[in-house]
Amino acid sequence: MGRKFQTDIELETKPDFLECMDRVYAWYEHEIIDRVPVRFSAHNAEYNIVDTTNRWNTMKEKWFDTEYQISHFEKGIEGKAFLGETFPVYWPNLGPNVYPCMLGGSVEFGDVTTWAKHILQSPSEYKDIQFTMENEYFKKLEEMTKYALSRCKGKYLVGYTDIHSGGDAADALRGTQELLMDMYDEPEETKKLIEKCGENFGTVFNHFNKMLKDAGQPSVTWINIPSFDTFHIPGTDLGAMLSEDMYNEYILPEVEKEVKYAKHNVFHVDGKGVARHLDQLLEIKEICGYQWVQGMGADEPIMQWIPLIKKIQDKRKGVVIDLKPSELDDFMDAVSPYGIYLCMDVSDEEEQKAIIEKLKKWK
């Protein structure tokens, strides 16, 4: 341990914060200090908890209730131990389609997520997309960020929201089936739509990262991996529907632009459909890691994906993996620890401590 981080962050909820950040930075650099990083919560764990509080007229009012959302988060971390590289992070969340809403889109709010309403009748309507910082979603995220920053000192980190740009934003505004047909019927207009959906990403990303930096916070978002530089999670779930040639033509150019904004990029590989584009994504030097989301059912267990994981490791890149405790021994026997960042859905503190001790023996 021993990197000299320029920060005065001290967390009563996480007294070993800087020690854990040493491990995170070793992972960014494809190194290991004493063990691999491990976060004791699973991917999308927050979407498995339904909050039944009901004092609002609409679901949107509930999502937009700044004081309630942050107080609810704070109550959720009271008395909780944050072992391993499990960090207490509040990030303003208005659903996965909040960025398209900043472009004029709309969503339906549910209990734990949102669904996009497809407002574009043709790709040529990209000309009607207008971004403004006065948009109600942008302003609400500002308000939530400021309020959290005013309350977080010594207790938790504050992050920025989930930003889906480029192809996924176009998907939200146009609709998946329609956008896929547009790629055949109106290819040039579709490229302009996707490009238009990406051109304000940097403005949004830089704005909220600056808010965090000005408050002395690291750069962090929903995956809960902090960076004292800048951090982003690019992803193109639409890629699961596309051939290699179509992905390279429509999606990859926007990914290559998007990753220029952050020092540390961890690409969200959402299942085997997106993984078919892994070879191209591995060649993007700005991406330091890949979050592998294996899926359910026949896509489990993790051991069938060992070749994919080793392919990432062979490029000296990191890979974030959800792993069940029952899979840990076989997994440790099968792969090198270098580049591995584990997410394990384990709540029992004694079990967490036992896993941490086991990981120290993984060589």
Short mmCIF file of C-alpha atoms in Angstrom, two decimals:
data_model
loop_
_atom_site.label_atom_id
_atom_site.label_comp_id
_atom_site.label_asym_id
_atom_site.label_seq_id
_atom_site.Cartn_x
_atom_site.Cartn_y
_atom_site.Cartn_z
CA MET A 1 0.00 0.00 0.00
CA GLY A 2 1.22 3.51 -0.42
CA ARG A 3 0.07 5.61 -3.38
CA LYS A 4 -0.02 9.27 -2.45
CA PHE A 5 -3.54 10.36 -3.33
CA GLN A 6 -4.29 14.09 -3.30
CA THR A 7 -7.43 13.93 -1.19
CA ASP A 8 -8.66 14.77 2.28
CA ILE A 9 -11.59 12.31 2.13
CA GLU A 10 -12.16 10.50 5.42
CA LEU A 11 -15.20 8.27 5.82
CA GLU A 12 -16.41 7.02 9.18
CA THR A 13 -18.32 4.37 7.23
CA LYS A 14 -15.14 3.31 5.38
CA PRO A 15 -12.00 3.94 7.47
CA ASP A 16 -9.85 1.89 5.06
CA PHE A 17 -10.95 4.01 2.07
CA LEU A 18 -7.45 4.95 0.88
CA GLU A 19 -6.14 1.42 1.38
CA CYS A 20 -8.97 0.14 -0.83
CA MET A 21 -8.28 2.84 -3.41
CA ASP A 22 -4.72 1.52 -3.60
CA ARG A 23 -6.17 -1.82 -4.71
CA VAL A 24 -8.48 -0.14 -7.20
CA TYR A 25 -5.60 1.77 -8.78
CA ALA A 26 -3.50 -1.38 -8.90
CA TRP A 27 -6.40 -2.97 -10.80
CA TYR A 28 -6.55 -0.04 -13.23
CA GLU A 29 -2.87 -0.72 -13.93
CA HIS A 30 -3.29 -4.52 -14.18
CA GLU A 31 -1.35 -5.05 -10.96
CA ILE A 32 -2.11 -6.62 -7.58
CA ILE A 33 -1.00 -5.40 -4.16
CA ASP A 34 -2.19 -8.10 -1.76
CA ARG A 35 -5.39 -9.38 -3.39
CA VAL A 36 -7.95 -8.62 -6.10
CA PRO A 37 -10.62 -5.98 -5.37
CA VAL A 38 -13.98 -7.37 -4.26
CA ARG A 39 -17.30 -5.56 -3.92
CA PHE A 40 -19.92 -7.31 -1.81
CA SER A 41 -22.96 -6.53 -3.88
CA ALA A 42 -24.10 -7.80 -7.25
CA HIS A 43 -24.65 -6.00 -10.55
CA ASN A 44 -27.99 -4.13 -10.53
CA ALA A 45 -28.61 -5.10 -6.89
CA GLU A 46 -30.46 -1.82 -6.35
CA TYR A 47 -33.10 -2.87 -8.91
CA ASN A 48 -34.08 -5.89 -6.84
CA ILE A 49 -35.41 -3.80 -3.95
CA VAL A 50 -38.87 -2.28 -4.30
CA ASP A 51 -39.53 0.71 -2.05
CA THR A 52 -43.24 0.63 -1.16
CA THR A 53 -43.39 4.13 0.33
CA ASN A 54 -46.35 5.83 -1.38
CA ARG A 55 -47.15 9.46 -0.64
CA TRP A 56 -46.89 10.92 -4.15
CA ASN A 57 -49.49 11.43 -6.85
CA THR A 58 -47.23 9.99 -9.57
CA MET A 59 -44.15 7.80 -9.77
CA LYS A 60 -42.28 10.68 -11.37
CA GLU A 61 -42.90 12.82 -8.28
CA LYS A 62 -41.36 10.09 -6.15
CA TRP A 63 -38.25 9.84 -8.34
CA PHE A 64 -37.96 13.66 -8.39
CA ASP A 65 -38.27 14.02 -4.59
CA THR A 66 -34.68 15.02 -3.87
CA GLU A 67 -34.88 15.09 -0.07
CA TYR A 68 -36.64 11.74 0.07
CA GLN A 69 -34.29 9.96 -2.35
CA ILE A 70 -31.14 11.02 -0.52
CA SER A 71 -32.59 10.47 2.96
CA HIS A 72 -33.72 7.00 1.84
CA PHE A 73 -30.17 6.23 0.71
CA GLU A 74 -28.73 7.51 3.98
CA LYS A 75 -31.06 5.33 6.04
CA GLY A 76 -29.99 2.37 3.94
CA ILE A 77 -26.33 2.71 4.92
CA GLU A 78 -26.91 3.30 8.65
CA GLY A 79 -24.97 0.73 10.67
CA LYS A 80 -23.77 -1.05 7.53
CA ALA A 81 -20.21 -2.36 7.26
CA PHE A 82 -18.45 -1.70 3.95
CA LEU A 83 -15.87 -4.46 3.70
CA GLY A 84 -13.50 -5.04 0.80
CA GLU A 85 -13.89 -2.57 -2.04
CA THR A 86 -17.55 -1.95 -1.20
CA PHE A 87 -17.88 1.82 -1.14
CA PRO A 88 -20.80 3.86 0.20
CA VAL A 89 -21.85 5.78 -2.93
CA TYR A 90 -24.94 7.86 -3.58
CA TRP A 91 -25.41 8.60 -7.27
CA PRO A 92 -28.42 10.61 -8.55
CA ASN A 93 -30.64 8.20 -10.41
CA LEU A 94 -33.52 9.15 -12.70
CA GLY A 95 -33.36 5.88 -14.63
CA PRO A 96 -31.17 4.54 -17.44
CA ASN A 97 -32.75 6.81 -20.07
CA VAL A 98 -32.16 10.14 -18.35
CA TYR A 99 -29.67 11.33 -20.98
CA PRO A 100 -32.17 10.88 -23.87
CA CYS A 101 -34.62 12.87 -21.72
CA MET A 102 -32.11 15.74 -21.75
CA LEU A 103 -32.42 15.65 -25.55
CA GLY A 104 -36.20 16.02 -25.44
CA GLY A 105 -37.16 12.42 -24.75
CA SER A 106 -39.64 11.09 -22.23
CA VAL A 107 -39.94 8.05 -19.98
CA GLU A 108 -42.47 6.07 -17.99
CA PHE A 109 -41.43 5.71 -14.34
CA GLY A 110 -41.76 2.37 -12.59
CA ASP A 111 -40.88 1.15 -9.10
CA VAL A 112 -37.19 0.57 -9.75
CA THR A 113 -36.50 1.62 -13.35
CA THR A 114 -37.86 3.64 -16.27
CA TRP A 115 -38.93 2.81 -19.82
CA ALA A 116 -38.30 5.10 -22.75
CA LYS A 117 -41.15 6.54 -24.78
CA HIS A 118 -40.09 6.57 -28.42
CA ILE A 119 -40.75 10.09 -29.67
CA LEU A 120 -39.06 10.12 -33.10
CA GLN A 121 -41.14 9.03 -36.07
CA SER A 122 -38.15 8.82 -38.42
CA PRO A 123 -34.36 9.11 -38.13
CA SER A 124 -34.49 12.37 -40.11
CA GLU A 125 -36.08 13.98 -37.05
CA TYR A 126 -32.60 14.07 -35.48
CA LYS A 127 -32.71 17.76 -36.43
CA ASP A 128 -35.42 18.24 -33.76
CA ILE A 129 -33.23 16.96 -30.92
CA GLN A 130 -32.33 19.85 -28.68
CA PHE A 131 -30.10 19.69 -25.61
CA THR A 132 -30.30 22.40 -22.97
CA MET A 133 -29.02 22.68 -19.43
CA GLU A 134 -32.45 24.10 -18.56
CA ASN A 135 -34.03 20.70 -19.25
CA GLU A 136 -35.93 19.51 -16.14
CA TYR A 137 -33.93 16.27 -15.94
CA PHE A 138 -30.58 18.06 -16.11
CA LYS A 139 -31.72 20.57 -13.48
CA LYS A 140 -33.04 17.85 -11.19
CA LEU A 141 -29.74 15.95 -11.38
CA GLU A 142 -27.94 19.17 -10.50
CA GLU A 143 -30.22 19.67 -7.52
CA MET A 144 -29.79 16.08 -6.29
CA THR A 145 -26.02 16.29 -6.67
CA LYS A 146 -25.77 19.58 -4.78
CA TYR A 147 -28.02 18.35 -1.98
CA ALA A 148 -26.08 15.10 -1.58
CA LEU A 149 -22.76 16.97 -1.57
CA SER A 150 -24.07 19.19 1.23
CA ARG A 151 -24.78 16.13 3.40
CA CYS A 152 -22.19 13.50 2.50
CA LYS A 153 -19.07 14.65 4.35
CA GLY A 154 -17.55 11.84 6.38
CA LYS A 155 -20.38 9.46 5.52
CA TYR A 156 -20.41 8.58 1.81
CA LEU A 157 -19.22 9.44 -1.67
CA VAL A 158 -21.37 11.21 -4.24
CA GLY A 159 -21.33 10.09 -7.85
CA TYR A 160 -22.90 11.09 -11.16
CA THR A 161 -25.79 9.51 -13.01
CA ASP A 162 -25.93 6.68 -15.55
CA ILE A 163 -25.33 8.17 -19.02
CA HIS A 164 -26.29 6.20 -22.15
CA SER A 165 -25.17 8.12 -25.21
CA GLY A 166 -24.88 7.47 -28.97
CA GLY A 167 -26.56 4.33 -30.23
CA ASP A 168 -28.38 3.50 -26.99
CA ALA A 169 -29.74 7.04 -26.73
CA ALA A 170 -30.96 6.81 -30.34
CA ASP A 171 -32.56 3.48 -29.46
CA ALA A 172 -34.45 5.12 -26.57
CA LEU A 173 -35.69 8.00 -28.75
CA ARG A 174 -36.58 5.99 -31.85
CA GLY A 175 -37.28 2.42 -30.64
CA THR A 176 -35.17 -0.70 -31.19
CA GLN A 177 -37.09 -2.29 -34.06
CA GLU A 178 -37.51 1.02 -35.86
CA LEU A 179 -33.83 1.96 -35.46
CA LEU A 180 -32.65 -1.41 -36.77
CA MET A 181 -34.87 -1.05 -39.85
CA ASP A 182 -33.60 2.53 -40.30
CA MET A 183 -30.06 1.19 -40.63
CA TYR A 184 -31.15 -0.60 -43.81
CA ASP A 185 -33.72 1.87 -45.13
CA GLU A 186 -32.11 5.22 -44.27
CA PRO A 187 -28.46 4.55 -43.37
CA GLU A 188 -27.12 8.09 -43.68
CA GLU A 189 -29.95 9.67 -41.70
CA THR A 190 -29.53 6.97 -39.03
CA LYS A 191 -25.83 7.72 -38.70
CA LYS A 192 -26.66 11.40 -38.27
CA LEU A 193 -29.21 10.52 -35.58
CA ILE A 194 -26.71 8.41 -33.63
CA GLU A 195 -24.05 11.09 -33.97
CA LYS A 196 -26.52 13.77 -32.84
CA CYS A 197 -27.35 11.66 -29.79
CA GLY A 198 -23.68 11.61 -28.84
CA GLU A 199 -22.64 15.20 -29.42
CA ASN A 200 -23.71 16.50 -25.99
CA PHE A 201 -22.34 13.60 -23.96
CA GLY A 202 -19.14 15.47 -23.16
CA THR A 203 -21.04 18.52 -21.93
CA VAL A 204 -23.09 16.43 -19.49
CA PHE A 205 -20.21 14.22 -18.36
CA ASN A 206 -17.82 17.12 -17.80
CA HIS A 207 -20.43 19.21 -15.99
CA PHE A 208 -21.26 16.61 -13.36
CA ASN A 209 -17.70 15.40 -12.97
CA LYS A 210 -16.66 19.00 -12.33
CA MET A 211 -19.31 19.30 -9.63
CA LEU A 212 -17.80 16.27 -7.90
CA LYS A 213 -14.21 17.43 -8.34
CA ASP A 214 -14.98 20.93 -7.08
CA ALA A 215 -16.35 19.32 -3.92
CA GLY A 216 -13.24 17.16 -3.47
CA GLN A 217 -15.01 13.95 -4.54
CA PRO A 218 -13.65 11.19 -6.79
CA SER A 219 -15.30 10.37 -10.10
CA VAL A 220 -17.72 7.49 -9.56
CA THR A 221 -21.07 6.22 -10.80
CA TRP A 222 -23.34 3.19 -10.50
CA ILE A 223 -20.70 0.48 -10.74
CA ASN A 224 -19.15 1.93 -7.54
CA ILE A 225 -15.52 1.89 -8.72
CA PRO A 226 -14.06 5.32 -7.84
CA SER A 227 -11.29 7.20 -9.61
CA PHE A 228 -9.38 10.26 -8.46
CA ASP A 229 -9.03 11.04 -12.17
CA THR A 230 -12.18 10.62 -14.32
CA PHE A 231 -14.28 7.46 -14.67
CA HIS A 232 -16.95 6.42 -17.15
CA ILE A 233 -18.94 3.31 -18.10
CA PRO A 234 -19.50 3.33 -21.86
CA GLY A 235 -21.82 0.67 -23.19
CA THR A 236 -23.88 -0.16 -26.26
CA ASP A 237 -26.57 -2.70 -25.42
CA LEU A 238 -27.98 -2.18 -28.92
CA GLY A 239 -24.85 -3.95 -30.16
CA ALA A 240 -26.40 -7.28 -29.16
CA MET A 241 -28.71 -6.87 -32.19
CA LEU A 242 -25.98 -6.03 -34.71
CA SER A 243 -23.51 -7.90 -36.87
CA GLU A 244 -19.83 -7.07 -36.59
CA ASP A 245 -19.96 -4.97 -39.77
CA MET A 246 -23.04 -3.03 -38.65
CA TYR A 247 -21.56 -2.43 -35.21
CA ASN A 248 -18.34 -1.12 -36.72
CA GLU A 249 -20.26 1.16 -39.08
CA TYR A 250 -22.92 2.60 -36.77
CA ILE A 251 -21.77 2.21 -33.17
CA LEU A 252 -17.99 1.97 -32.84
CA PRO A 253 -17.24 5.53 -34.04
CA GLU A 254 -19.35 6.98 -31.21
CA VAL A 255 -17.74 4.66 -28.63
CA GLU A 256 -14.32 5.87 -29.73
CA LYS A 257 -15.42 9.48 -29.22
CA GLU A 258 -17.09 8.80 -25.86
CA VAL A 259 -14.07 7.19 -24.20
CA LYS A 260 -11.91 10.27 -24.84
CA TYR A 261 -13.55 12.08 -21.92
CA ALA A 262 -12.39 9.80 -19.09
CA LYS A 263 -9.03 8.52 -17.87
CA HIS A 264 -10.61 5.27 -16.63
CA ASN A 265 -13.25 3.64 -18.85
CA VAL A 266 -14.88 0.32 -17.94
CA PHE A 267 -17.01 -0.92 -20.84
CA HIS A 268 -20.36 -2.52 -19.97
CA VAL A 269 -20.50 -5.83 -21.91
CA ASP A 270 -24.14 -6.79 -21.47
CA GLY A 271 -24.20 -10.46 -22.41
CA LYS A 272 -22.97 -12.66 -25.22
CA GLY A 273 -24.64 -10.55 -27.93
CA VAL A 274 -22.49 -7.55 -27.07
CA ALA A 275 -19.50 -9.85 -26.44
CA ARG A 276 -19.37 -10.71 -30.15
CA HIS A 277 -17.83 -7.25 -30.58
CA LEU A 278 -15.22 -7.76 -27.87
CA ASP A 279 -12.29 -8.06 -30.28
CA GLN A 280 -12.91 -4.53 -31.61
CA LEU A 281 -13.52 -3.14 -28.13
CA LEU A 282 -10.31 -4.67 -26.78
CA GLU A 283 -8.33 -2.60 -29.27
CA ILE A 284 -9.57 0.72 -27.83
CA LYS A 285 -6.66 1.85 -25.68
CA GLU A 286 -8.76 4.22 -23.57
CA ILE A 287 -10.76 1.30 -22.17
CA CYS A 288 -8.97 -0.15 -19.15
CA GLY A 289 -11.59 -2.70 -18.13
CA TYR A 290 -14.76 -4.53 -19.15
CA GLN A 291 -17.75 -5.39 -17.01
CA TRP A 292 -18.88 -8.86 -18.01
CA VAL A 293 -22.63 -9.38 -17.48
CA GLN A 294 -23.13 -13.04 -18.28
CA GLY A 295 -26.91 -13.21 -18.10
CA MET A 296 -29.19 -15.82 -16.54
CA GLY A 297 -30.35 -19.35 -17.25
CA ALA A 298 -28.20 -21.09 -19.86
CA ASP A 299 -25.63 -18.29 -19.59
CA GLU A 300 -24.75 -19.51 -16.09
CA PRO A 301 -22.46 -20.72 -14.54
CA ILE A 302 -19.47 -18.42 -14.91
CA MET A 303 -17.03 -21.22 -15.76
CA GLN A 304 -18.24 -21.44 -19.37
CA TRP A 305 -16.97 -17.89 -19.88
CA ILE A 306 -13.39 -18.54 -18.78
CA PRO A 307 -12.05 -18.24 -22.38
CA LEU A 308 -13.68 -14.79 -22.72
CA ILE A 309 -12.24 -13.69 -19.37
CA LYS A 310 -8.76 -14.91 -20.31
CA LYS A 311 -8.98 -13.09 -23.64
CA ILE A 312 -9.49 -9.84 -21.74
CA GLN A 313 -6.67 -10.65 -19.31
CA ASP A 314 -4.31 -11.46 -22.19
CA LYS A 315 -4.74 -7.87 -23.38
CA ARG A 316 -3.68 -6.65 -19.90
CA LYS A 317 -7.14 -5.25 -19.36
CA GLY A 318 -9.37 -5.57 -16.32
CA VAL A 319 -12.62 -7.50 -16.08
CA VAL A 320 -15.43 -6.94 -13.56
CA ILE A 321 -17.27 -10.17 -12.81
CA ASP A 322 -20.32 -11.15 -10.78
CA LEU A 323 -19.45 -14.37 -8.98
CA LYS A 324 -21.43 -16.62 -6.67
CA PRO A 325 -19.62 -17.76 -3.49
CA SER A 326 -20.07 -21.39 -4.60
CA GLU A 327 -18.12 -20.62 -7.79
CA LEU A 328 -15.14 -18.94 -6.13
CA ASP A 329 -12.83 -21.94 -5.58
CA ASP A 330 -13.20 -23.29 -9.13
CA PHE A 331 -12.83 -19.80 -10.55
CA MET A 332 -9.63 -19.15 -8.61
CA ASP A 333 -8.21 -22.45 -9.87
CA ALA A 334 -9.08 -21.62 -13.48
CA VAL A 335 -7.78 -18.07 -13.99
CA SER A 336 -5.02 -15.73 -12.93
CA PRO A 337 -6.05 -13.04 -10.42
CA TYR A 338 -4.50 -10.28 -12.55
CA GLY A 339 -7.16 -7.95 -13.90
CA ILE A 340 -10.02 -9.49 -11.90
CA TYR A 341 -12.47 -7.29 -9.98
CA LEU A 342 -15.13 -9.35 -8.21
CA CYS A 343 -18.72 -8.43 -7.34
CA MET A 344 -20.25 -10.94 -4.92
CA ASP A 345 -23.76 -10.78 -3.49
CA VAL A 346 -22.80 -11.59 0.10
CA SER A 347 -24.36 -9.77 3.06
CA ASP A 348 -23.00 -11.75 6.02
CA GLU A 349 -19.93 -9.98 7.45
CA GLU A 350 -18.20 -13.15 8.61
CA GLU A 351 -18.60 -14.69 5.16
CA GLN A 352 -17.25 -11.49 3.60
CA LYS A 353 -14.19 -11.64 5.88
CA ALA A 354 -13.60 -15.29 5.00
CA ILE A 355 -13.74 -14.48 1.28
CA ILE A 356 -11.25 -11.63 1.73
CA GLU A 357 -8.81 -14.00 3.49
CA LYS A 358 -9.25 -16.58 0.73
CA LEU A 359 -8.54 -13.99 -1.95
CA LYS A 360 -5.23 -13.13 -0.30
CA LYS A 361 -4.05 -16.68 -1.12
CA TRP A 362 -4.94 -16.40 -4.82
CA LYS A 363 -1.68 -16.25 -6.75
#
